[in-house]
Structure formats: C-alpha cells, structure tokens
Amino acid sequence: MSTPSLPVPPTAADSRRIVVVNGGTSDPSSSRMLAGRIAQKTSDRLREQGIDATTAVIELGPLAGEIAHAIVSGYPQEELLTAIESLAAADGVIVATPVYKAGISGLFKSFVDILDNDLLIAKPVVLSATAGTARHALVVDDQLRPLFAFMRALPTPTSVFAAPEDWADPGFAGRIDRAAAELAALVASDVGAAITGKVWGRYQHSFGGTVRPDTDSDVIDFDTDLMRLATGGAAAR
Amino acid sequence: MQFGIFSVSDITQDPTTGRTPSEAERIDAAVQIAVKAEEVGLDVFAIGEHHNPPFFSSSPTTLLAHIAALTRRIILSTSVTLITTNDPVRIAEEYAMAQHLAKGRLDLTLGRGNTVPVYPWFGQDIRQGLPLALENYNLLHRLWREDVVDWEGKFRSALQGFTSTPRPLDDVPPFVWHGSIRTPEIAEQAAFYGNGFFANNLFAPNGHFAPLVNLYRQRFAHYGHGTPEQAIVGLGGQAFIAHRSQDAFKTFRPYFDKGPVYDHSVPLERWAEASPLSVGSPQQVIDKTMTFRDTFGDYQRQLWLVDHSGLPLKEVLNQLDLLGGEVVPVLRKEMAARRSPGAAEAPTHAGLVKAKYGDAEPRQPRPNANRGDNVTGTSPYQDSDPAKAAVYPVLR
C-alpha cells in the first residue's frame, strides 16, 4: 500500500526554522532567557555546519486569553492559530516553562492541550524549565518529557533546568551547549522529515488538522479498513 | 434550493421567565412550528433524535408522520436519525412507512450521536460508533434497493431472505444525507453512494466545515456521480432575527447567555461575527447566509436552528414569520442569480422518481400470496427478480 507522506514545506536545503515556545510571562522572563540562550547556541552550532537558522518565538503570555477560549470552544483562532502553524512548520523546537506549584505552568500545558495530537510527531525538541528553587529540578524530566513522549516528539537527551543559582554556575553554560548541540545535530540530520516522510500515514491524524491543512483527497489515506467499510466493504473483525 | 428549519428537540427553561415547558407543551409546539414553517413558505422541517431528557424526540417518524397529515407541501426530514444505535432494519421499515404516509415528502439525515450512555442503552459501544455507522448504512442502502437481502456483518445478527416492508414509495428510497462535522469516512460514504452530505455548520468558526464538504465533492466526482459542483450539499446554521439589529441582540442575549451549547467566554457579538450564527436584521441574516455559498459553493439545502435554548413558541413563530416573509424570499432570488448552471437541483421524491423511471410508471410492488405460514415463499413480490429467491433461515 502507499502510505501518504507528510508534504515537506519548502525550505532551502541549508536553512532550518527553530521555534521557541516560552511559557514564562514576566518581563524579563527567565524562561525566555534560558530558551534564548539555547536557541542562540543551536544557531551557532548549525552555522558551524553551514546551515542558516531562523528563530521565531511564541510567547504564550499575550496568547493566554486565546488559549483559554480555544480550550473551551475547541477551536484556536487568529494569532494563536498563526502561532500553532509556525510551530507545525518548525524544524526544531525549544520549549521553556516556569515551574509553578511544583509543576509546569498551566498556561504552557493548556497550550500543548490544544495542539493536534500529530503536530509534533518526530520533531526535535529541547525541554527546559526554570524555577525559584533547585528542589524542582526533576519537573522537566518528570512532566515535560512524558508530555512530549505523548506528542511523539523527539526530545533531546539533555533537558535544561535553571534554578536561580544556575545563572552563576559555569557548568550551566555547558549544559545549554550540550542540549543545543543535540538539537542542532537532530535538526541538521532532518531526522524528523525522514521519519514522517516514510510513515506519516501510520500515525493517527484528525481530519483538517494544522499539520496537514491540505485536506484534498490526494493526501487522504483511503486504503484503510474504515474507508473500505465506508464504500460498501466489510468491517474489520 | 431548499430552505427550512431543524430542531434538536431540547426542552429548556426560558431564562427570561424561569418557566420550563412540559414535554406535552413542547411536543405540541413542535407540531405548530412545523405547520407554521409550511405556512410561511419554507421547504423543509427536520427534527432530531434523542433518547434522554431534556429532549423529547425519541421517535422522529411518529412526529413526522403526524406533521405530514397536517401539511401538504413541506419536506419532512431528520437532524439526525441515529444510524448507530438504531437497527438499520427498523430504520428501513419506519422511514419507508413514513415516506408512504407523507407521499414522498420525507428524507433523512444520518448521524452517529455523541451521547455516550445512549450507546449501551441500545446495546452498542460508542467506541465502535464509526464502523457501526458505516456498516449500518451499507445494510440500510441494500434494504431499500433489494427485495430480498442476505446479509452478514459485524454488529447485527445476520439476515437471510429478508424483505424490508413496505418497499419504499414508488420503489424509490427516501433521499439520504450523511451528516458529519469531522469524519472523512462519512464524507467518503456519502460520496460513494451518491447521497447528500450535510454539515450542521453550528458552533464552529466560519468555514470550519469547508474541507469536509470539499472532500465530499471531490469524492462524489471520483465515484462518477457527476462533477464536484453536482454533489448534494446541505448546511445548517442558526438565526435570530428582528427588524432592527440591536433588538435582535437584545432579545436573543438572555437565551445565548444561558444556552448550554455556547462557549460563554466569548461574547455574543463575537459568536455572531466569527461563527455561522446569524443575529440581526433580515438583511444581516441574508448577507451572512450568502457567505455560506461563497465558502461552500452552490448548495441544495439550508436549514436554520430557531427553536432552541428555551425560546418560547410565540417567539419561534415570530422568527418563522421573519424568516419566511423577509429572509428566504430574498435568499431564493440571490442564490438563484448566482447559481452555476451546473449545480445540482435539490433532491425531491418527484425528482428521484423522474431520474429512475423517466416518463414510465413507477414500480408498485404487489406481494405474492401468503403460503400459509405468513410468508410468501421464495419470491416476495409478483414482480420480484426470480433469480434472487428468498432462502429463509433453517431451524435446526
């Protein structure tokens, strides 16, 4: 059978899009600073390999109202929709959330809650969080990592956590660099496109989703049990 | 093009008076609304199907048959008939019967239903809702087209030598619309059979259902039923009308504010702007409805929801006066003026009879004699295909 593959948006071969999702809402936001440093390092690493990187930032704070509406109505609109579309088109993602009440920010989780289940499939992601105390250090791996496993993203082996004292720790820059190097390697390899290009049709998708807005019949998989049943065939037993 | 109203049959407290109509009052109101719809010149009245309070319409064909007896012209339909929890054999029988009594003024829209407990109440499982809907329609389709059906599926006991009675009026099945808001398989099934596709066009952003309608159009053409623009599309919508726009908002607001189906974090004005909900003057409702055509292409049926969220009967009848008197006549002209010559006609029984028989007389099945055990032997009707004999199940 032919498995419909995800149409790859045209990008110059030596150019990649990095998108930062920042759940921090203060100004300046330490989450934003952390994500910014990872993004800068990622761009540097990519450039060393002769690859240009553009970085866009999705600030969740100004979208908070729209995110809440979308949770209730089920339909993201306007600027939120634009943000989700840019995330869908990203080659690599850096997420950053503050830790509130021993967990990731509710705003950040709400944003992820409204994404299509297939939006981040095989997308390289750096997971990062900031907190007021080092006692929250495991929030990233305890909460963000399972969340992005559900989304079937590709989190880098290194996640980055920053408590206040980390900003003065020389080892901190090393962790940022390590995560950035991992992300750059994954992004440069186009591993996400290699995966979705082969087996995109094997994942579950909802019709009219953001990743595949082109709902023409030439990209829909008609070779399924349900489609055969729709056209007079027998139900799968 | 056909214009009409559809109802979900909710019985809801009027937020302006605190009064909740009784089931008896609401059922009586539904009949009056349908009769009024015909009086004001609308073409279609459709009623939903629910099996739990606060809804009354558990038995659409009973209501529609009654309305058929009180009306002469209006087409009666459903919004929707549950193709999941109903036995397709009973759908075949009940709707064929109602079609006879309505002299062909009956069609139906099939939907899955999203009320989880209803499925187990009828011995089904909502997690199987989609394959159940697809398989059940495959059977229904045959029951209305073949005198003798042998059938075996996953969800229902097998049939051997089964004849659904009565045969559809003039041996032409009621027209079927497949309703869906997100499921490409339903659009595919509608396209495969050359049936209609209905998008309720409610509670979602403007144009949200266009990809599904477009998919249906493409696949309709793919299966050789005509061009994409000849596909048969129905759309819902919702309207609250007053002569002055501000009065429409003022009167409708308490019903919107209490209505359980709206996202109340979004103000009414925003809903009316960003979704297919029309609130305003007749001209505003006309303008909004014309945008549906821009978005979905020429379509065959427009239904509005007008009797929900506790709106009292008097107000609903007033809405019908405005809809039938000021909105629909203009829409008929405007839609016709823009209509592509290739667009399909709206489906009617007369049109389907003509398509099947041309100028010849329609088939009128006459059963063979009862052989003594309440069946007719191997051939149910005098003109049944002798090559397709009924073979009844053997008791062992």
Short mmCIF file of C-alpha atoms in Angstrom, two decimals, chain B residues 6 198-202 234-238 276 292 299 301-305:
data_model
loop_
_atom_site.label_atom_id
_atom_site.label_comp_id
_atom_site.label_asym_id
_atom_site.label_seq_id
_atom_site.Cartn_x
_atom_site.Cartn_y
_atom_site.Cartn_z
CA PHE B 6 -34.13 21.96 12.01
CA PHE B 198 -24.92 17.65 5.49
CA ALA B 199 -22.69 19.83 7.67
CA ASN B 200 -24.52 21.25 10.67
CA ASN B 201 -22.50 24.43 10.40
CA LEU B 202 -23.03 25.24 14.07
CA GLY B 234 -26.83 20.69 2.91
CA LEU B 235 -25.82 23.20 5.54
CA GLY B 236 -27.14 24.14 8.91
CA GLY B 237 -26.97 27.48 10.60
CA GLN B 238 -28.69 29.37 13.28
CA PRO B 276 -22.30 30.78 11.32
CA PHE B 292 -22.15 30.25 3.16
CA TYR B 299 -25.65 24.05 -2.19
CA ARG B 301 -30.44 22.84 1.36
CA GLN B 302 -30.18 25.46 4.07
CA LEU B 303 -31.64 24.69 7.49
CA TRP B 304 -31.66 27.04 10.47
CA LEU B 305 -31.95 26.20 14.12
#
